[in-house]
Tab-separated table of N, CA and C in Angstrom:
chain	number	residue	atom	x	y	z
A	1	UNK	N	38.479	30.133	21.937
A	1	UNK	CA	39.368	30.172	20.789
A	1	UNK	C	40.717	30.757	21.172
A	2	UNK	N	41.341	30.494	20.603
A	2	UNK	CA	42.734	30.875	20.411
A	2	UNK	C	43.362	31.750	19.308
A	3	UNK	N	44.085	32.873	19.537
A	3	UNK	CA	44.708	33.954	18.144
A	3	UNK	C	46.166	33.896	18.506
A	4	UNK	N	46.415	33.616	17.509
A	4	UNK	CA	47.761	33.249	17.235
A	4	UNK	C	48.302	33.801	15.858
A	5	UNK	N	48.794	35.773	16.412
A	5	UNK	CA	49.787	36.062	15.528
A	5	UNK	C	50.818	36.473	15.098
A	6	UNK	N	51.841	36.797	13.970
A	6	UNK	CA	53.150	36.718	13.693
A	6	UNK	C	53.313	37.791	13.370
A	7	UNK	N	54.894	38.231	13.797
A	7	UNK	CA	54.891	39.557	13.103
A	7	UNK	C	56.283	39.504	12.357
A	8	UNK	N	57.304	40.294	11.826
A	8	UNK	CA	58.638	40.541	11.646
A	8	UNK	C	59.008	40.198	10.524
A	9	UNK	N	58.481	39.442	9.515
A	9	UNK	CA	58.309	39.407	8.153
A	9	UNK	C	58.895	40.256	7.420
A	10	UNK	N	59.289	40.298	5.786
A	10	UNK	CA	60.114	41.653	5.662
A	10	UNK	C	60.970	40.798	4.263
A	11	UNK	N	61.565	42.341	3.359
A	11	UNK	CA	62.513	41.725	2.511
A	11	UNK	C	63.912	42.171	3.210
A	12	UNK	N	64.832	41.363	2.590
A	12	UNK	CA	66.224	41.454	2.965
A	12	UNK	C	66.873	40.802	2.181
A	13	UNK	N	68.259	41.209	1.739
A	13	UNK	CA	68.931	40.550	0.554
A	13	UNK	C	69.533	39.780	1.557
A	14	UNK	N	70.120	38.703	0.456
A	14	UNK	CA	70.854	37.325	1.128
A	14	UNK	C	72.478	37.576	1.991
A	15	UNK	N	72.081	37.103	2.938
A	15	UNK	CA	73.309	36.877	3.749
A	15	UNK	C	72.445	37.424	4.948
A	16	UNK	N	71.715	38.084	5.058
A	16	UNK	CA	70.935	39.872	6.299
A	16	UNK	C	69.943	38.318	7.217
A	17	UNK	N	69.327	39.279	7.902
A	17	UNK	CA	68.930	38.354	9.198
A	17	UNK	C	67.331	38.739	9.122
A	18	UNK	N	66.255	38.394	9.299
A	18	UNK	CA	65.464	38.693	10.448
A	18	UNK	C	64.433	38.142	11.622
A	19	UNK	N	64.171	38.503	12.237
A	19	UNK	CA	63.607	37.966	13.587
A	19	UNK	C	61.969	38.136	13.333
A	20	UNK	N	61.345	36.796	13.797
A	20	UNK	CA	60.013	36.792	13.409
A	20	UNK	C	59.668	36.391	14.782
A	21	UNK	N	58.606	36.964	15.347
A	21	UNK	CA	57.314	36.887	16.537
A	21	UNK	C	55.915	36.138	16.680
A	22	UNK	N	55.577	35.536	17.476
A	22	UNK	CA	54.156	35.418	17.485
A	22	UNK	C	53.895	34.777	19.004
A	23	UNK	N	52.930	35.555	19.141
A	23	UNK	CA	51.694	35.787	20.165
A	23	UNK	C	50.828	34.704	20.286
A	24	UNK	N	50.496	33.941	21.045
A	24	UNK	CA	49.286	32.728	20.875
A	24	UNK	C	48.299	33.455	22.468
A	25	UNK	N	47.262	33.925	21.965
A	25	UNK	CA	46.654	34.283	23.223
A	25	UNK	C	44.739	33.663	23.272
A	26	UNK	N	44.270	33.925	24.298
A	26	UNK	CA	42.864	33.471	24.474
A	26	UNK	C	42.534	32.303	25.558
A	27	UNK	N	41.974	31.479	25.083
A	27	UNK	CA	41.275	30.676	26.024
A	27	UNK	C	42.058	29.375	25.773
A	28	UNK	N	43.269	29.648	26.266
A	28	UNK	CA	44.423	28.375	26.716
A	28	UNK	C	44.343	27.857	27.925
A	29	UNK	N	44.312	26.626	27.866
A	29	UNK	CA	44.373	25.747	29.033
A	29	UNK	C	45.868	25.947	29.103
A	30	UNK	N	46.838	24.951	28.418
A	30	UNK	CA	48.201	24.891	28.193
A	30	UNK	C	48.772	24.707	26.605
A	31	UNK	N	50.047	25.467	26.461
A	31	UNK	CA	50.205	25.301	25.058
A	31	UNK	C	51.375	24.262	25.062
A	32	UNK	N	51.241	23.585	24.610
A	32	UNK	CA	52.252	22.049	24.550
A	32	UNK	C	53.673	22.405	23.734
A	33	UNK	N	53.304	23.127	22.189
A	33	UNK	CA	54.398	23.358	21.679
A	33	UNK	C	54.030	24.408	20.813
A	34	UNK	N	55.190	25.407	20.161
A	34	UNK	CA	54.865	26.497	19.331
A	34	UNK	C	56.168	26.010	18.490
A	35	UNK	N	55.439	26.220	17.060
A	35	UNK	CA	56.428	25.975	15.949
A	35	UNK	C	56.029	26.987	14.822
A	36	UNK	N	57.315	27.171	13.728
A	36	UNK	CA	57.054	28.314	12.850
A	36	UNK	C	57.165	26.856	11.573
A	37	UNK	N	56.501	27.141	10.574
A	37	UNK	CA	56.267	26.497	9.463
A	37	UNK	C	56.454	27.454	8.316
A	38	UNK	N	56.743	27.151	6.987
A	38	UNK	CA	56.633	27.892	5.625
A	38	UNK	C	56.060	27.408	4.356
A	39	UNK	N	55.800	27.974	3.753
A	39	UNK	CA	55.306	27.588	2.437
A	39	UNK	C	55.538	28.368	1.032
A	40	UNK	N	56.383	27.587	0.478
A	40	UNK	CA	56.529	28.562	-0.889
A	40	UNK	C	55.869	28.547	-1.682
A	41	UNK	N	55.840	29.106	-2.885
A	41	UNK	CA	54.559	29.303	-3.835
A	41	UNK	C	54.490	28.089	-4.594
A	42	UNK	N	53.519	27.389	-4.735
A	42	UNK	CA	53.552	26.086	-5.564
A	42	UNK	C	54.386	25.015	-4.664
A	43	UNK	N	54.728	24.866	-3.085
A	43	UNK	CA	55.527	24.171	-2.551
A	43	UNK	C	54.299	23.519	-1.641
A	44	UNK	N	54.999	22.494	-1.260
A	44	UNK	CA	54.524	21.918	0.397
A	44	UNK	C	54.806	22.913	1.598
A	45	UNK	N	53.537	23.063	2.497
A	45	UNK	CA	53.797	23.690	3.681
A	45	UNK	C	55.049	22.537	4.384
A	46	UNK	N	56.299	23.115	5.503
A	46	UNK	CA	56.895	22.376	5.469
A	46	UNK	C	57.667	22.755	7.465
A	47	UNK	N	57.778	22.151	8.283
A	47	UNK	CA	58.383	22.698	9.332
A	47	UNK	C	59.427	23.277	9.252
A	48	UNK	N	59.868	24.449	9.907
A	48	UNK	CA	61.410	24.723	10.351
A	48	UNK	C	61.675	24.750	11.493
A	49	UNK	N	60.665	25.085	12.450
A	49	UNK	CA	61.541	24.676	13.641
A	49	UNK	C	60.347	24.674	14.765
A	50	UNK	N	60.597	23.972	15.943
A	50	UNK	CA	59.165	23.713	16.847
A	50	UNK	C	60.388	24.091	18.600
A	51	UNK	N	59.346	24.033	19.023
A	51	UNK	CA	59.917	24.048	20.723
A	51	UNK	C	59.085	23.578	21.623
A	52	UNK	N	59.302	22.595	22.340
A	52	UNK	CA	58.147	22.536	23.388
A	52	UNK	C	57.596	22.990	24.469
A	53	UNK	N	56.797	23.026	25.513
A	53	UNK	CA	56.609	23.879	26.706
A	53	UNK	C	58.289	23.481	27.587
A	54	UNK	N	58.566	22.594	27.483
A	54	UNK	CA	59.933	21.457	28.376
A	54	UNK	C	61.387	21.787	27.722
A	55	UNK	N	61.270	22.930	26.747
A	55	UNK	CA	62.560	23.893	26.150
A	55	UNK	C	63.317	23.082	24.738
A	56	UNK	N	62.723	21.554	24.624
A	56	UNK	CA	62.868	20.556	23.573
A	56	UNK	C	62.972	21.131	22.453
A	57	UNK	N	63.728	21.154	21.409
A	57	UNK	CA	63.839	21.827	20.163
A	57	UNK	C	63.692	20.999	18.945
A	58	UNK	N	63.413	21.367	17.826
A	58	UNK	CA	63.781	20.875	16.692
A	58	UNK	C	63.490	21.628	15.461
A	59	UNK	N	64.656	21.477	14.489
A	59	UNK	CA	64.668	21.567	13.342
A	59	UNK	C	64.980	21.357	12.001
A	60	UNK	N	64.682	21.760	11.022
A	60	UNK	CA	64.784	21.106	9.581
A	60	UNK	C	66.119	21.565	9.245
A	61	UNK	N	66.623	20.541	8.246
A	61	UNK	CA	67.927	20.311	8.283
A	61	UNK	C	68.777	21.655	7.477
A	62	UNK	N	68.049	21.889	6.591
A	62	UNK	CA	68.084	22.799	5.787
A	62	UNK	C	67.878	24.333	6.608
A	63	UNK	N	67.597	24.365	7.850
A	63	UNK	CA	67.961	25.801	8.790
A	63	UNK	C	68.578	25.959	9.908
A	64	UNK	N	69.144	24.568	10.267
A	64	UNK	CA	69.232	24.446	11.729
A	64	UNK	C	71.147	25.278	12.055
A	65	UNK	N	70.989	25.424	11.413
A	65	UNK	CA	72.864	25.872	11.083
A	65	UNK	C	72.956	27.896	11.087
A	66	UNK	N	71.654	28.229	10.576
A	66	UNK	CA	71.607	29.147	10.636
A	66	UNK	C	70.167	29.845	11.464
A	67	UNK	N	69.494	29.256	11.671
A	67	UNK	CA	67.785	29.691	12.354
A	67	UNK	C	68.001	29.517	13.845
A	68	UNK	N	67.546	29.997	14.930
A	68	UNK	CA	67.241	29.495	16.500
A	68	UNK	C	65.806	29.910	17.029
A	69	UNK	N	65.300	28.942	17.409
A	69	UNK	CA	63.655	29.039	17.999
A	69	UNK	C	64.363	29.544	19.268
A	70	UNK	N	63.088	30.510	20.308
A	70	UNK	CA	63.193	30.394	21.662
A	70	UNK	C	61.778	30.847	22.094
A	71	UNK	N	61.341	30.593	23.498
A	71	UNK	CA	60.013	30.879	23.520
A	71	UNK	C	59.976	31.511	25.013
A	72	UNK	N	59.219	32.550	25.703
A	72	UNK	CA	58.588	32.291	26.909
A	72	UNK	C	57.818	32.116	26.994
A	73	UNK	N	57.501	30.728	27.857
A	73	UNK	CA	56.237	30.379	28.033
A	73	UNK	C	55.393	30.902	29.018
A	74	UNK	N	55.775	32.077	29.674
A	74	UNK	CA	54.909	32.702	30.444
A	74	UNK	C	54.416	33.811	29.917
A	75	UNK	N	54.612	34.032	28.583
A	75	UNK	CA	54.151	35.356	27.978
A	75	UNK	C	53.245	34.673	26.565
A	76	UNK	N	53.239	33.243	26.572
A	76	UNK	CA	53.110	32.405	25.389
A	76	UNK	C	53.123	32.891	24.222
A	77	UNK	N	54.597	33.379	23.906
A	77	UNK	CA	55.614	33.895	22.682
A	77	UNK	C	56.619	32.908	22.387
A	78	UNK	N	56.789	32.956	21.099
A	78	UNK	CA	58.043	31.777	20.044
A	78	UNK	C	58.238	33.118	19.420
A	79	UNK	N	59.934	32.952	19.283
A	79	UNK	CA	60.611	33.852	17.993
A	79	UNK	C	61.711	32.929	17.324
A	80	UNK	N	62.016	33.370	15.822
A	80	UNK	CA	62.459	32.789	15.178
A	80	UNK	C	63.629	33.784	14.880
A	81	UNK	N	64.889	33.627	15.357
A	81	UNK	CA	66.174	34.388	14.437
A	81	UNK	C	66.270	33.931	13.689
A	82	UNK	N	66.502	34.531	12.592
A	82	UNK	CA	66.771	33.707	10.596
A	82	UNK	C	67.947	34.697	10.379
A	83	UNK	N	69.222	33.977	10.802
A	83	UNK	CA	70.605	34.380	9.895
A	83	UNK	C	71.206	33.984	8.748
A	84	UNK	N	72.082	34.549	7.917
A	84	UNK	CA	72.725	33.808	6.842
A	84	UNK	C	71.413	33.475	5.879
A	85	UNK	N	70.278	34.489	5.693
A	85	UNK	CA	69.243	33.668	4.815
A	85	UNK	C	69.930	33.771	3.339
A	86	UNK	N	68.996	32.925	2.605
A	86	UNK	CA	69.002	32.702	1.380
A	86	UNK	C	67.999	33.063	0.750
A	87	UNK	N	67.967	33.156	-0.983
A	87	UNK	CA	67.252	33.063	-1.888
A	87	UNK	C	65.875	32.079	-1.262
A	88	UNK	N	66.107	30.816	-0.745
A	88	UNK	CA	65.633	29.765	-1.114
A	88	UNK	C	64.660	29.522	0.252
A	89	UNK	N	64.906	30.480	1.005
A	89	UNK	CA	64.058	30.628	2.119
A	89	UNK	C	62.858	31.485	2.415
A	90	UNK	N	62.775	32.034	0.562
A	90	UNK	CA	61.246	32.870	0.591
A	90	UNK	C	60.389	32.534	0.707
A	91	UNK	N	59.253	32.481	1.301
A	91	UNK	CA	58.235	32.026	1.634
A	91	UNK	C	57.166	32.571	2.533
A	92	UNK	N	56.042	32.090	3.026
A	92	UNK	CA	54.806	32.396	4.066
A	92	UNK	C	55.473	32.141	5.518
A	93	UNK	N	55.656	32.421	6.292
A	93	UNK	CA	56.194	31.603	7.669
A	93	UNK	C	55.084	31.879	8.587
A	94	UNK	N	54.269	30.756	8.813
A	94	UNK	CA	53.136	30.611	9.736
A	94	UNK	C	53.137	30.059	11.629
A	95	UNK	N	52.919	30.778	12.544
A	95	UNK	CA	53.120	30.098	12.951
A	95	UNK	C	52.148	29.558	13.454
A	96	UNK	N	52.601	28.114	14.309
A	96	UNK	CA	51.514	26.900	15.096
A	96	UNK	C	51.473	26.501	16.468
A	97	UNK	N	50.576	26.841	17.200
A	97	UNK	CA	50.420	26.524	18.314
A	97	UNK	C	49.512	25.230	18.738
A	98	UNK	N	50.157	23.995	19.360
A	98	UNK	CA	49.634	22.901	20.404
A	98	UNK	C	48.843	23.138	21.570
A	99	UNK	N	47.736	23.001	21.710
A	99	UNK	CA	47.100	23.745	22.925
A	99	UNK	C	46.861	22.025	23.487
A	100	UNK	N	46.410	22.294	24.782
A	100	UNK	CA	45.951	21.141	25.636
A	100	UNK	C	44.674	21.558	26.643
A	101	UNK	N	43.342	21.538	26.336
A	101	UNK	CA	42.755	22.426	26.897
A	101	UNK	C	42.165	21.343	28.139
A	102	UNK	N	42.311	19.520	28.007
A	102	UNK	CA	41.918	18.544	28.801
A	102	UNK	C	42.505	17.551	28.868
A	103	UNK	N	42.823	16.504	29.537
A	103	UNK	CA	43.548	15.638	29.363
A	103	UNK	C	43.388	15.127	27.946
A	104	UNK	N	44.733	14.896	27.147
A	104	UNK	CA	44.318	13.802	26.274
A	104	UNK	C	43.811	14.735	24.770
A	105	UNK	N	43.661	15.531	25.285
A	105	UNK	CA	42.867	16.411	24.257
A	105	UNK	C	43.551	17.509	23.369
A	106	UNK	N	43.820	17.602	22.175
A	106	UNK	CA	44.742	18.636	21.661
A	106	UNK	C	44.337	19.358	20.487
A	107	UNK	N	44.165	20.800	20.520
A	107	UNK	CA	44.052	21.418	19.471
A	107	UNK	C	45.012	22.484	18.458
A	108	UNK	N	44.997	22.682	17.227
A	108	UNK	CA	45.992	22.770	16.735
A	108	UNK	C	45.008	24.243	16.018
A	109	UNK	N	45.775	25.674	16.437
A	109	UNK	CA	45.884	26.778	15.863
A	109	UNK	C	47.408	27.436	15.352
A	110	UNK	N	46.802	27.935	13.916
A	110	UNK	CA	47.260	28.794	13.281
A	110	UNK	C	47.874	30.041	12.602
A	111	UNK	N	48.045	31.056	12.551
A	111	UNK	CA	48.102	32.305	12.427
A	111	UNK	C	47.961	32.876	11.103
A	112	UNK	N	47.933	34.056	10.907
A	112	UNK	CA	47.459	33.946	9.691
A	112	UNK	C	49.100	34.375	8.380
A	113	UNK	N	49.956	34.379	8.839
A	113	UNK	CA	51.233	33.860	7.855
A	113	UNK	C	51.829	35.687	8.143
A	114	UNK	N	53.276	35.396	7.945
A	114	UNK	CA	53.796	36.700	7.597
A	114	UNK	C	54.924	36.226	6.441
A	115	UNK	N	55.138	37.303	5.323
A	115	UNK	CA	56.122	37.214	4.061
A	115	UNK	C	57.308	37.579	4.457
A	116	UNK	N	58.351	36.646	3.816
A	116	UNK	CA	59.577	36.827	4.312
A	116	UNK	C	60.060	36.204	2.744
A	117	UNK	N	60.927	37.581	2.121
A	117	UNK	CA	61.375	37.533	0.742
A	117	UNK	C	62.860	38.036	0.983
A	118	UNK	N	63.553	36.790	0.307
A	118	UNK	CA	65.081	37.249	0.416
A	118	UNK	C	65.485	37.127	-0.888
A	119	UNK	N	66.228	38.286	-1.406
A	119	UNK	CA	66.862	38.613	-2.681
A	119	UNK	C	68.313	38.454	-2.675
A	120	UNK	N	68.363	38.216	-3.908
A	120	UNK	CA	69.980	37.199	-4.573
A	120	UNK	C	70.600	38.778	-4.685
């Protein structure tokens, strides 16, 4: 199995920053990609931003102006800077790890969410 968790969560009024962590450790073959996801209350879980083992990025349109993924993959850690937040970015932020434990073969762990509440 694989544990995969987040830390840095937190309130902060709008405009303030903060930096979120997570750890993917255990019985990894290789982790393909680490991405942070959110979910607001009554919302769709929804991506904000992914990275691959190959430094490949992406993100949702709605953070990419203000958010930056980065990862080492020799410590198999993803962090998320969140600047310029908003109201509208409260939510669960989970993150997700791609494992590859055989050819061909891919499993998808979780973490168990950290709160990130930004006030108007």
């Amino acid at each position: 199995q694989v544990q995969v968790v987040e830390s840095g969560g937190g309130l902060v009024q709008a405009g303030g920053s903060l930096r979120l962590s997570c750890v993917a450790s255990g019985s990894t073959f290789r982790i393909d990609v680490l991405g942070w996801y959110r979910q607001a209350a009554g919302k769709q879980r929804e991506l904000v931003a992914a990275i691959s083992s190959g430094g490949n990025t992406n993100y949702a349109d709605s953070v990419k102006d203000r958010f930056t993924i980065s990862s080492d993959n020799a410590k198999n850690t993803v962090h998320l800077q969140m600047n310029n937040l908003k109201p509208e970015d409260t939510a669960v932020y989970s993150c997700k790890a791609d494992v590859i434990r055989s050819p061909g073969v891919r499993y998808i762990y979780w973490g168990q969410g950290t709160q990130v509440t930004v006030s108007s």
